[in-house]
Structure formats: C-alpha cells, structure tokens
Short mmCIF file of C-alpha atoms and ligand atoms in Angstrom, two decimals:
data_model
loop_
_atom_site.label_atom_id
_atom_site.label_comp_id
_atom_site.label_asym_id
_atom_site.label_seq_id
_atom_site.Cartn_x
_atom_site.Cartn_y
_atom_site.Cartn_z
CA UNK A 1476 52.57 -45.94 -73.59
CA UNK A 1477 51.24 -42.40 -73.34
CA UNK A 1478 52.25 -39.95 -76.04
CA UNK A 1479 53.70 -36.57 -75.08
CA UNK A 1480 50.27 -34.88 -75.36
CA UNK A 1481 48.22 -37.45 -73.46
CA UNK A 1482 47.40 -37.26 -69.76
CA UNK A 1483 48.76 -39.85 -67.33
CA UNK A 1484 46.36 -42.77 -66.99
CA UNK A 1485 45.17 -41.89 -63.50
CA UNK A 1486 44.48 -38.26 -64.39
CA UNK A 1487 40.84 -37.34 -63.63
CA UNK A 1488 38.50 -36.69 -66.55
CA UNK A 1489 38.09 -33.01 -65.54
CA UNK A 1490 40.51 -30.80 -63.62
CA UNK A 1491 37.84 -28.66 -62.05
CA UNK A 1492 34.10 -29.27 -61.98
CA UNK A 1493 31.83 -26.37 -60.98
CA UNK A 1494 28.38 -27.24 -59.65
CA UNK A 1495 26.03 -24.27 -59.88
CA UNK A 1496 23.35 -25.33 -57.39
CA UNK A 1497 24.09 -28.02 -54.80
CA UNK A 1498 20.80 -29.70 -54.03
CA UNK A 1499 19.76 -33.31 -54.59
CA UNK A 1500 21.22 -33.54 -58.09
CA UNK A 1501 24.32 -31.37 -57.56
CA UNK A 1502 25.29 -33.22 -54.39
CA UNK A 1503 24.65 -36.63 -55.98
CA UNK A 1504 26.90 -35.67 -58.92
CA UNK A 1505 29.61 -34.73 -56.41
CA UNK A 1506 29.31 -38.06 -54.54
CA UNK A 1507 29.30 -40.10 -57.77
CA UNK A 1508 32.14 -38.10 -59.35
CA UNK A 1509 34.29 -38.63 -56.25
CA UNK A 1510 33.42 -42.35 -56.21
CA UNK A 1511 34.72 -42.64 -59.78
CA UNK A 1512 37.64 -40.20 -59.36
CA UNK A 1513 36.44 -37.97 -62.19
CA UNK A 1514 37.47 -34.56 -60.85
CA UNK A 1515 40.73 -32.98 -59.77
CA UNK A 1516 38.64 -30.53 -57.78
CA UNK A 1517 34.94 -29.83 -57.30
CA UNK A 1518 33.77 -26.31 -56.52
CA UNK A 1519 30.25 -24.95 -56.32
CA UNK A 1520 27.80 -22.17 -55.69
CA UNK A 1521 24.32 -21.94 -54.23
CA UNK A 1522 21.86 -19.14 -53.61
CA UNK A 1523 22.29 -19.05 -49.85
CA UNK A 1524 25.46 -19.05 -47.72
CA UNK A 1525 23.87 -21.79 -45.57
CA UNK A 1526 23.80 -24.25 -48.49
CA UNK A 1527 27.37 -23.34 -49.48
CA UNK A 1528 28.55 -23.95 -45.89
CA UNK A 1529 26.72 -27.27 -45.69
CA UNK A 1530 28.21 -28.38 -49.01
CA UNK A 1531 31.74 -27.57 -47.83
CA UNK A 1532 31.14 -29.25 -44.45
CA UNK A 1533 29.87 -32.42 -46.17
CA UNK A 1534 32.93 -32.46 -48.44
CA UNK A 1535 30.77 -32.06 -51.57
CA UNK A 1536 32.89 -29.14 -52.75
CA UNK A 1537 36.39 -27.95 -51.93
CA UNK A 1538 35.51 -24.29 -52.40
CA UNK A 1539 32.10 -22.66 -52.23
CA UNK A 1540 30.79 -19.34 -53.51
CA UNK A 1541 27.52 -17.45 -53.42
CA UNK A 1542 28.45 -16.04 -56.83
CA UNK A 1543 27.91 -18.51 -59.69
CA UNK A 1544 30.36 -16.52 -61.85
CA UNK A 1545 33.16 -17.01 -59.31
CA UNK A 1546 32.43 -20.73 -59.05
CA UNK A 1547 32.51 -21.18 -62.84
CA UNK A 1548 35.87 -19.39 -63.18
CA UNK A 1549 38.50 -21.70 -64.69
CA UNK A 1550 36.35 -24.86 -64.58
CA UNK A 1551 36.57 -27.28 -67.50
CA UNK A 1552 33.09 -28.66 -66.70
CA UNK A 1553 30.29 -26.40 -65.44
CA UNK A 1554 26.99 -28.04 -64.50
CA UNK A 1555 23.86 -25.98 -63.88
CA UNK A 1556 21.94 -27.81 -61.12
CA UNK A 1557 19.36 -25.15 -60.21
CA UNK A 1558 15.62 -25.01 -60.94
CA UNK A 1559 14.97 -24.77 -64.69
CA UNK A 1560 13.78 -21.14 -64.67
CA UNK A 1561 17.16 -19.93 -63.32
CA UNK A 1562 19.38 -21.52 -65.96
CA UNK A 1563 19.06 -18.63 -68.46
CA UNK A 1564 19.83 -15.83 -65.95
CA UNK A 1565 22.71 -17.86 -64.46
CA UNK A 1566 24.18 -18.57 -67.92
CA UNK A 1567 24.16 -14.81 -68.55
CA UNK A 1568 25.84 -14.24 -65.21
CA UNK A 1569 28.66 -16.76 -65.72
CA UNK A 1570 29.19 -16.13 -69.43
CA UNK A 1571 32.39 -14.09 -68.96
CA UNK A 1572 33.84 -16.63 -66.51
CA UNK A 1573 33.59 -19.61 -68.86
CA UNK A 1574 36.99 -20.64 -70.12
CA UNK A 1575 37.55 -21.56 -73.79
CA UNK A 1576 37.19 -25.30 -74.35
CA UNK A 1577 35.01 -25.77 -71.26
CA UNK A 1578 31.87 -27.90 -71.39
CA UNK A 1579 28.73 -26.22 -70.07
CA UNK A 1580 25.84 -28.54 -69.26
CA UNK A 1581 22.76 -28.68 -67.04
CA UNK A 1582 20.49 -31.26 -65.43
CA UNK A 1583 17.13 -29.53 -65.92
CA UNK A 1584 13.98 -31.59 -66.34
CA UNK A 1585 12.93 -29.56 -69.42
CA UNK A 1586 15.22 -29.12 -72.40
CA UNK A 1587 13.82 -26.90 -75.21
CA UNK A 1588 13.36 -23.87 -72.92
CA UNK A 1589 16.86 -24.33 -71.50
CA UNK A 1590 18.37 -24.38 -74.99
CA UNK A 1591 16.35 -21.24 -75.79
CA UNK A 1592 17.41 -19.44 -72.58
CA UNK A 1593 21.03 -20.62 -72.17
CA UNK A 1594 22.45 -20.94 -75.72
CA UNK A 1595 22.47 -17.16 -76.45
CA UNK A 1596 24.84 -16.61 -73.50
CA UNK A 1597 27.38 -19.32 -74.38
CA UNK A 1598 30.63 -17.75 -75.65
CA UNK A 1599 32.40 -19.08 -78.73
CA UNK A 1600 34.75 -21.92 -77.91
CA UNK A 1601 32.60 -23.14 -75.00
CA UNK A 1602 30.66 -26.35 -75.69
CA UNK A 1603 27.06 -26.31 -74.48
CA UNK A 1604 25.61 -29.83 -74.13
CA UNK A 1605 22.26 -29.85 -72.31
CA UNK A 1606 21.50 -32.92 -70.19
CA UNK A 1607 18.89 -34.51 -67.95
CA UNK A 1608 19.53 -37.46 -65.64
CA UNK A 1609 16.30 -39.47 -65.36
CA UNK A 1610 16.88 -40.18 -61.70
CA UNK A 1611 15.68 -38.47 -58.58
CA UNK A 1612 13.82 -38.63 -55.32
CA UNK A 1613 11.30 -36.37 -53.61
CA UNK A 1614 14.07 -34.98 -51.35
CA UNK A 1615 15.99 -31.77 -51.94
CA UNK A 1616 19.03 -29.93 -50.60
CA UNK A 1617 22.73 -30.79 -50.29
CA UNK A 1618 22.18 -33.44 -47.62
CA UNK A 1619 19.82 -35.50 -49.77
CA UNK A 1620 22.31 -36.63 -52.42
CA UNK A 1621 23.97 -40.04 -52.69
CA UNK A 1622 26.51 -41.63 -55.03
CA UNK A 1623 24.21 -44.41 -56.31
CA UNK A 1624 21.42 -42.11 -57.54
CA UNK A 1625 22.41 -42.45 -61.21
CA UNK A 1626 23.39 -46.13 -61.20
CA UNK A 1627 21.58 -47.95 -64.01
CA UNK A 1628 19.42 -44.89 -64.80
CA UNK A 1629 19.29 -43.07 -68.13
CA UNK A 1630 20.77 -39.67 -68.79
CA UNK A 1631 19.47 -37.85 -71.87
CA UNK A 1632 21.71 -35.40 -73.72
CA UNK A 1633 20.20 -32.94 -76.21
CA UNK A 1634 23.08 -31.29 -78.12
CA UNK A 1635 22.34 -29.15 -81.15
CA UNK A 1636 23.52 -30.58 -84.50
CA UNK A 1637 26.50 -28.18 -84.69
CA UNK A 1638 27.80 -29.07 -81.18
CA UNK A 1639 31.37 -30.39 -81.05
CA UNK A 1640 31.20 -34.20 -81.20
CA UNK A 1641 34.17 -34.63 -78.86
CA UNK A 1642 32.45 -32.57 -76.16
CA UNK A 1643 29.31 -34.71 -76.47
CA UNK A 1644 31.43 -37.86 -76.26
CA UNK A 1645 33.27 -36.60 -73.20
CA UNK A 1646 30.07 -35.66 -71.38
CA UNK A 1647 28.56 -39.06 -72.29
CA UNK A 1648 31.65 -40.75 -70.83
CA UNK A 1649 31.26 -38.61 -67.69
CA UNK A 1650 27.63 -39.71 -67.17
CA UNK A 1651 28.55 -43.33 -67.84
CA UNK A 1652 31.27 -43.07 -65.21
CA UNK A 1653 28.64 -41.68 -62.80
CA UNK A 1654 26.73 -44.93 -63.36
CA UNK A 1655 24.23 -43.88 -66.04
CA UNK A 1656 23.37 -45.05 -69.49
CA UNK A 1657 23.26 -42.25 -72.05
CA UNK A 1658 20.87 -41.49 -74.89
CA UNK A 1659 20.97 -38.52 -77.26
CA UNK A 1660 17.80 -36.93 -78.67
CA UNK A 1661 16.41 -33.52 -79.65
CA UNK A 1662 15.24 -31.19 -76.87
CA UNK A 1663 11.69 -31.22 -78.29
CA UNK A 1664 11.48 -35.00 -78.28
CA UNK A 1665 12.87 -35.10 -74.75
CA UNK A 1666 10.14 -32.71 -73.59
CA UNK A 1667 7.40 -34.79 -75.18
CA UNK A 1668 8.66 -38.08 -73.70
CA UNK A 1669 9.16 -36.58 -70.25
CA UNK A 1670 5.76 -34.90 -70.34
CA UNK A 1671 4.09 -38.33 -70.21
CA UNK A 1672 6.69 -40.26 -68.18
CA UNK A 1673 7.34 -37.63 -65.52
CA UNK A 1674 5.57 -34.29 -65.76
CA UNK A 1675 1.93 -35.43 -66.12
CA UNK A 1676 2.37 -38.14 -63.42
CA UNK A 1677 3.60 -35.44 -61.03
CA UNK A 1678 0.64 -33.22 -61.90
CA UNK A 1679 -1.76 -36.10 -61.29
CA UNK A 1680 -0.08 -36.84 -57.95
CA UNK A 1681 -0.27 -33.20 -56.84
CA UNK A 1682 -3.90 -33.10 -57.91
CA UNK A 1683 -5.08 -36.32 -56.27
CA UNK A 1684 -3.40 -35.42 -52.99
CA UNK A 1685 -5.07 -32.02 -52.97
CA UNK A 1686 -8.43 -33.52 -53.97
CA UNK A 1687 -8.21 -35.90 -51.02
CA UNK A 1688 -7.22 -33.06 -48.70
CA UNK A 1689 -10.29 -31.04 -49.68
CA UNK A 1690 -12.89 -33.80 -49.32
CA UNK A 1691 -15.71 -33.16 -46.89
CA UNK A 1692 -17.19 -36.63 -46.43
CA UNK A 1693 -13.83 -38.38 -45.85
CA UNK A 1694 -11.69 -36.96 -43.05
CA UNK A 1695 -7.97 -36.18 -43.39
CA UNK A 1696 -7.19 -38.76 -40.72
CA UNK A 1697 -9.06 -41.45 -42.68
CA UNK A 1698 -7.09 -40.56 -45.79
CA UNK A 1699 -3.83 -40.98 -43.84
CA UNK A 1700 -4.96 -44.12 -42.00
CA UNK A 1701 -6.03 -45.99 -45.13
CA UNK A 1702 -3.36 -44.54 -47.44
CA UNK A 1703 -1.69 -47.91 -48.12
CA UNK A 1704 -4.59 -48.61 -50.52
CA UNK A 1705 -2.68 -46.67 -53.22
CA UNK A 1706 -2.90 -43.01 -52.18
CA UNK A 1707 0.39 -43.25 -50.24
CA UNK A 1708 2.37 -43.86 -53.43
CA UNK A 1709 1.02 -40.63 -54.94
CA UNK A 1710 1.97 -38.68 -51.80
CA UNK A 1711 5.62 -39.61 -52.27
CA UNK A 1712 5.64 -38.00 -55.71
CA UNK A 1713 3.57 -35.04 -54.46
CA UNK A 1714 6.21 -34.35 -51.79
CA UNK A 1715 8.60 -33.16 -54.53
CA UNK A 1716 10.03 -29.65 -54.47
CA UNK A 1717 7.35 -27.06 -55.41
CA UNK A 1718 9.82 -24.58 -56.99
CA UNK A 1719 11.36 -27.22 -59.23
CA UNK A 1720 7.96 -28.44 -60.39
CA UNK A 1721 6.49 -24.98 -60.88
CA UNK A 1722 9.37 -24.31 -63.29
CA UNK A 1723 8.86 -27.61 -65.10
CA UNK A 1724 5.21 -26.80 -65.88
CA UNK A 1725 5.93 -23.19 -66.83
CA UNK A 1726 8.67 -24.35 -69.21
CA UNK A 1727 7.11 -27.46 -70.81
CA UNK A 1728 3.64 -26.04 -71.33
CA UNK A 1729 2.89 -27.27 -74.86
CA UNK A 1730 3.98 -30.89 -74.38
CA UNK A 1731 2.26 -31.15 -70.98
CA UNK A 1732 -1.01 -29.72 -72.33
CA UNK A 1733 -0.80 -32.09 -75.30
CA UNK A 1734 -0.33 -35.13 -73.03
CA UNK A 1735 -2.96 -33.91 -70.56
CA UNK A 1736 -5.46 -33.75 -73.43
CA UNK A 1737 -4.76 -37.40 -74.26
CA UNK A 1738 -4.93 -38.34 -70.59
CA UNK A 1739 -8.30 -36.61 -70.13
CA UNK A 1740 -9.76 -38.43 -73.13
CA UNK A 1741 -8.59 -41.79 -71.80
CA UNK A 1742 -9.90 -40.97 -68.34
CA UNK A 1743 -13.30 -40.15 -69.85
CA UNK A 1744 -13.27 -43.59 -71.52
CA UNK A 1745 -12.67 -45.27 -68.15
CA UNK A 1746 -15.38 -43.13 -66.57
CA UNK A 1747 -17.80 -44.21 -69.29
CA UNK A 1748 -16.89 -47.90 -68.89
CA UNK A 1749 -17.58 -47.66 -65.15
CA UNK A 1750 -20.85 -45.82 -65.70
CA UNK A 1751 -22.14 -48.43 -68.19
CA UNK A 1752 -20.78 -51.44 -66.29
CA UNK A 1753 -18.45 -52.32 -69.18
CA UNK A 1754 -16.25 -54.84 -67.38
CA UNK A 1755 -14.61 -56.11 -70.58
CA UNK A 1756 -13.20 -52.67 -71.41
CA UNK A 1757 -11.96 -52.15 -67.85
CA UNK A 1758 -10.32 -55.57 -67.78
CA UNK A 1759 -8.65 -55.07 -71.17
CA UNK A 1760 -7.25 -51.64 -70.26
CA UNK A 1761 -6.01 -52.81 -66.85
CA UNK A 1762 -4.32 -55.83 -68.46
CA UNK A 1763 -2.51 -53.58 -70.95
CA UNK A 1764 -1.34 -51.30 -68.12
CA UNK A 1765 -0.07 -54.22 -66.06
CA UNK A 1766 2.19 -55.28 -68.94
CA UNK A 1767 3.88 -51.86 -68.85
CA UNK A 1768 4.79 -52.38 -65.19
CA UNK A 1769 6.33 -55.75 -66.05
CA UNK A 1770 8.33 -54.10 -68.85
CA UNK A 1771 9.74 -51.51 -66.42
CA UNK A 1772 10.89 -54.25 -64.06
CA UNK A 1773 12.40 -56.29 -66.89
CA UNK A 1774 14.32 -53.18 -68.02
CA UNK A 1775 15.82 -52.87 -64.53
CA UNK A 1776 14.14 -49.52 -63.88
CA UNK A 1777 12.36 -50.71 -60.69
CA UNK A 1778 12.26 -53.61 -58.29
CA UNK A 1779 9.76 -56.45 -58.53
CA UNK A 1780 9.62 -56.69 -54.73
CA UNK A 1781 6.05 -56.59 -53.35
CA UNK A 1782 4.89 -53.13 -52.24
CA UNK A 1783 7.86 -51.50 -54.05
CA UNK A 1784 10.28 -53.24 -51.69
CA UNK A 1785 8.90 -51.57 -48.58
CA UNK A 1786 9.71 -53.30 -45.32
CA UNK A 1787 6.88 -52.86 -42.78
CA UNK A 1788 8.14 -50.74 -39.88
CA UNK A 1789 8.55 -52.83 -36.73
CA UNK A 1790 6.35 -51.75 -33.86
CA UNK A 1791 3.93 -49.90 -36.16
CA UNK A 1792 0.52 -50.21 -34.56
CA UNK A 1793 -2.96 -49.70 -35.91
CA UNK A 1794 -3.49 -46.91 -33.43
CA UNK A 1795 -1.02 -44.22 -34.44
CA UNK A 1796 -2.06 -40.80 -33.08
CA UNK A 1797 -3.46 -39.59 -36.42
CA UNK A 1798 -5.60 -42.72 -36.71
CA UNK A 1799 -7.52 -42.04 -33.54
CA UNK A 1800 -9.08 -38.89 -34.92
CA UNK A 1801 -10.73 -40.72 -37.82
P1 NAP B 2407 17.26 -28.75 -55.05
O1 NAP B 2407 17.63 -29.91 -54.22
O2 NAP B 2407 16.10 -27.90 -54.64
O3 NAP B 2407 18.55 -27.79 -55.22
C1 NAP B 2407 18.52 -26.61 -55.97
C2 NAP B 2407 19.82 -25.89 -55.76
O4 NAP B 2407 19.84 -24.72 -56.60
C3 NAP B 2407 20.04 -25.41 -54.33
O5 NAP B 2407 21.37 -25.66 -53.97
C4 NAP B 2407 19.81 -23.90 -54.45
O6 NAP B 2407 20.53 -23.14 -53.47
C5 NAP B 2407 20.38 -23.67 -55.81
N1 NAP B 2407 20.05 -22.37 -56.36
C6 NAP B 2407 18.85 -21.76 -56.40
N2 NAP B 2407 19.01 -20.56 -56.96
C7 NAP B 2407 20.33 -20.42 -57.27
C8 NAP B 2407 21.12 -19.40 -57.85
N3 NAP B 2407 20.56 -18.26 -58.27
N4 NAP B 2407 22.47 -19.60 -58.01
C9 NAP B 2407 23.05 -20.74 -57.59
N5 NAP B 2407 22.33 -21.75 -57.04
C10 NAP B 2407 21.01 -21.57 -56.88
O7 NAP B 2407 16.97 -29.16 -56.57
P2 NAP B 2407 17.32 -30.52 -57.35
O8 NAP B 2407 16.29 -31.54 -57.03
O9 NAP B 2407 18.75 -30.84 -57.18
O10 NAP B 2407 17.03 -30.05 -58.84
C11 NAP B 2407 17.96 -29.29 -59.56
C12 NAP B 2407 17.68 -29.43 -61.04
O11 NAP B 2407 17.70 -30.81 -61.38
C13 NAP B 2407 16.31 -28.90 -61.50
O12 NAP B 2407 16.47 -28.19 -62.70
C14 NAP B 2407 15.49 -30.15 -61.76
O13 NAP B 2407 14.57 -29.94 -62.80
C15 NAP B 2407 16.56 -31.15 -62.13
N6 NAP B 2407 16.25 -32.56 -61.81
C16 NAP B 2407 15.70 -32.87 -60.61
C17 NAP B 2407 15.39 -34.19 -60.30
C18 NAP B 2407 14.75 -34.56 -58.98
O14 NAP B 2407 14.16 -35.64 -58.85
N7 NAP B 2407 14.85 -33.73 -57.97
C19 NAP B 2407 15.71 -35.21 -61.23
C20 NAP B 2407 16.34 -34.87 -62.42
C21 NAP B 2407 16.60 -33.53 -62.71
P3 NAP B 2407 19.89 -22.86 -52.01
O15 NAP B 2407 19.86 -24.19 -51.31
O16 NAP B 2407 20.86 -21.93 -51.42
O17 NAP B 2407 18.54 -22.29 -52.25
#
C-alpha cells in the first residue's frame, strides 16, 4: 500500500522533462522515455524554429521553445542535449528558471569541461549530475532518433562527491529505464577512457578519409569503388556531425593529445615492423587486436554477424555511375 506521501504506482518518474537541444540524442531520449512512460510531459528547445516545429510535429515534445530558459521553467528534469561548447552558456541562461529540487544533467561526450562550465551556474537546491550515454550514430537532427538507441549500452554519470545521492540514484534509474546500464566515475577518468575509445578513433577516421580524398595517384572514384576493403567503415564514423566533434576536441584536449602520443608511438612500431619485414611482430600485434574485437562481441556491444551485419543491397551492380569514372 502507498503511504500518504508516496506517488501512485503508475505515476511517471518525472512530471516534466525539458530537453535543451532536440537532435539525435534529445529525440532518442524522448522516444525511449515515452516507451517506458517516464514523463508526465516532455518539452524542449532548439536553436532554430524549424527544429522546434519538427520536434512538435513528430510528437517528441508537447511544447517547444526557442528559448532554453522558457523550456526549463518548472521542469523536474532538465537535460542539456546540445554540442558540448554550448552547455556552459545555456546553463547560465536557464539558471533562474531551474526549480528547487530539479535534476540538471547533460549528455555531452566530454565531462571535465562541462563540470567546469556548467557547475558555477547551478543554483543551490538544484542537483547537477553530468552524464554521457555511450550510444550514437553518425546521424543528427530530430528525425534521426529512435527508442532503442540506448538499449544495452552504457551511460556514464560523473557526479561530484558532494552531489545528493538520491538525485544520482534517480538519474541512474532513469537511464536504466531508457534501456542503459549505468556506471559512475570521475569526469577526468571519463575523458581519458573516451579519448581512446571514441575521440581518437573519430580523429583517425576523419584523417584517413581526408588523406584518401587528397591522393593524387588513386582517384576518388577508385576509393569509392573499392571502399569495402575497410575504408568504408571509417567513412561511417567520419560522417559524424562536424560541430559536435569540433567541440569534443576543443574540450578534451589533454586526454586526446595524451592518447594520440601513445597511438603515434605504436603506429611507428608497426611502420618499423613493416619496413624490416618483421612478420612475427605484425602477427603478434594483430592477434592481440583480434581478441579485443571478440571481447566486444562477448560483452554484447556489437554483433558477430559477418561484415557488421550488413545485408548486400539487392540489384547493386559493379557498374554504379561513380565506378565508371575510375
Ligand atoms: P545534434 O543531432 O546535432 O543536435 C543538436 C541539437 O542542439 C539541435 O537540436 C540544435 O538545434 C540544438 N542546439 C544547438 N544550439 C542550441 C542552443 N543554443 N539552444 C538550444 N538548442 C541548441 O546533436 P546530437 O548528436 O544529439 O549531440 C548532442 C550532444 O550529445 C552533444 O553534446 C554530443 O557530444 C552528445 N553525444 C552525441 C552522440 C552521438 O553519437 N551523436 C553520442 C553521445 C553523446 P538546431 O537543430 O535548431 O540547430
């Protein structure tokens, strides 16, 4: 039986969720929160009226605003879902709208800079619990989201030691209800881990795609035609949003440079092994790397299907228009 203070059992976890930014992550949170019945109401804001209109039309939000401060008004959960570099200025903007007892969180891919930029604007009585769902695609905008994005993926929370434990517990329960598994760590450790698992891989993808584009002895059409040899998988990552990724590198500089240093040293070792025909070293290093892939599949973080589960498109011919040029 419920006590006089407790909510009825079918009461949503939050009365009003405000999404500040309604792109891939904001819209996916809306879909997943609706799937699990976590919100009485979802409202939101974006930079442009076009995004706000799309979000309302798609049923992602009940009310939309171009002003983040208006969207945050009266919400008991406010989630910053904009590029990392905007979180500080937006926190300043919405500071007076945040209601006492509300949880303020974010989904930014970098954490220490967000704590630095957002925390000074959080009023007393509001619980700031930074977060980062380790789930995404190369798509952006309100139409790209889907309810299953967070299923089985990790969400990292990086509260400061003095943060209210109940607020951290409630936000953890929210992410679990969205389908995620939750881990808590310091912002600095998050940034180091993500530098090697996400940020440097994106930098390498951007770089290899641009290197291929600027080659003189291999034509662009050859690069496209023969892309299934491995290049294609880098192009998917390199199709990610340039604004988001610019902000990631500007805001996780130290950890990325640290990991890039390690990467460059290891690359030099491979280069040397190739130069000196050292097959044993190459074989050993490739065998170690292969085991990591198996570990990822065993942990349920990817599919073991051949070619990443791609189904060959029916009717695809060897003579697509771009191929002919090569
Ligand atoms: P996105 O699809 O590009 O959406 C960004 C949203 O922010 C858009 O709705 C944009 O509005 C809005 N916005 C920009 N400036 C704003 C402002 N001043 N006030 C209110 N809204 C504003 O980006 P996303 O992929 O969802 O990424 C959002 C955050 O999630 C980033 O911090 C990123 O680091 C993090 N993240 C991304 C991924 C991923 O794979 N994409 C994964 C995990 C975490 P307009 O459409 O009107 O410009």
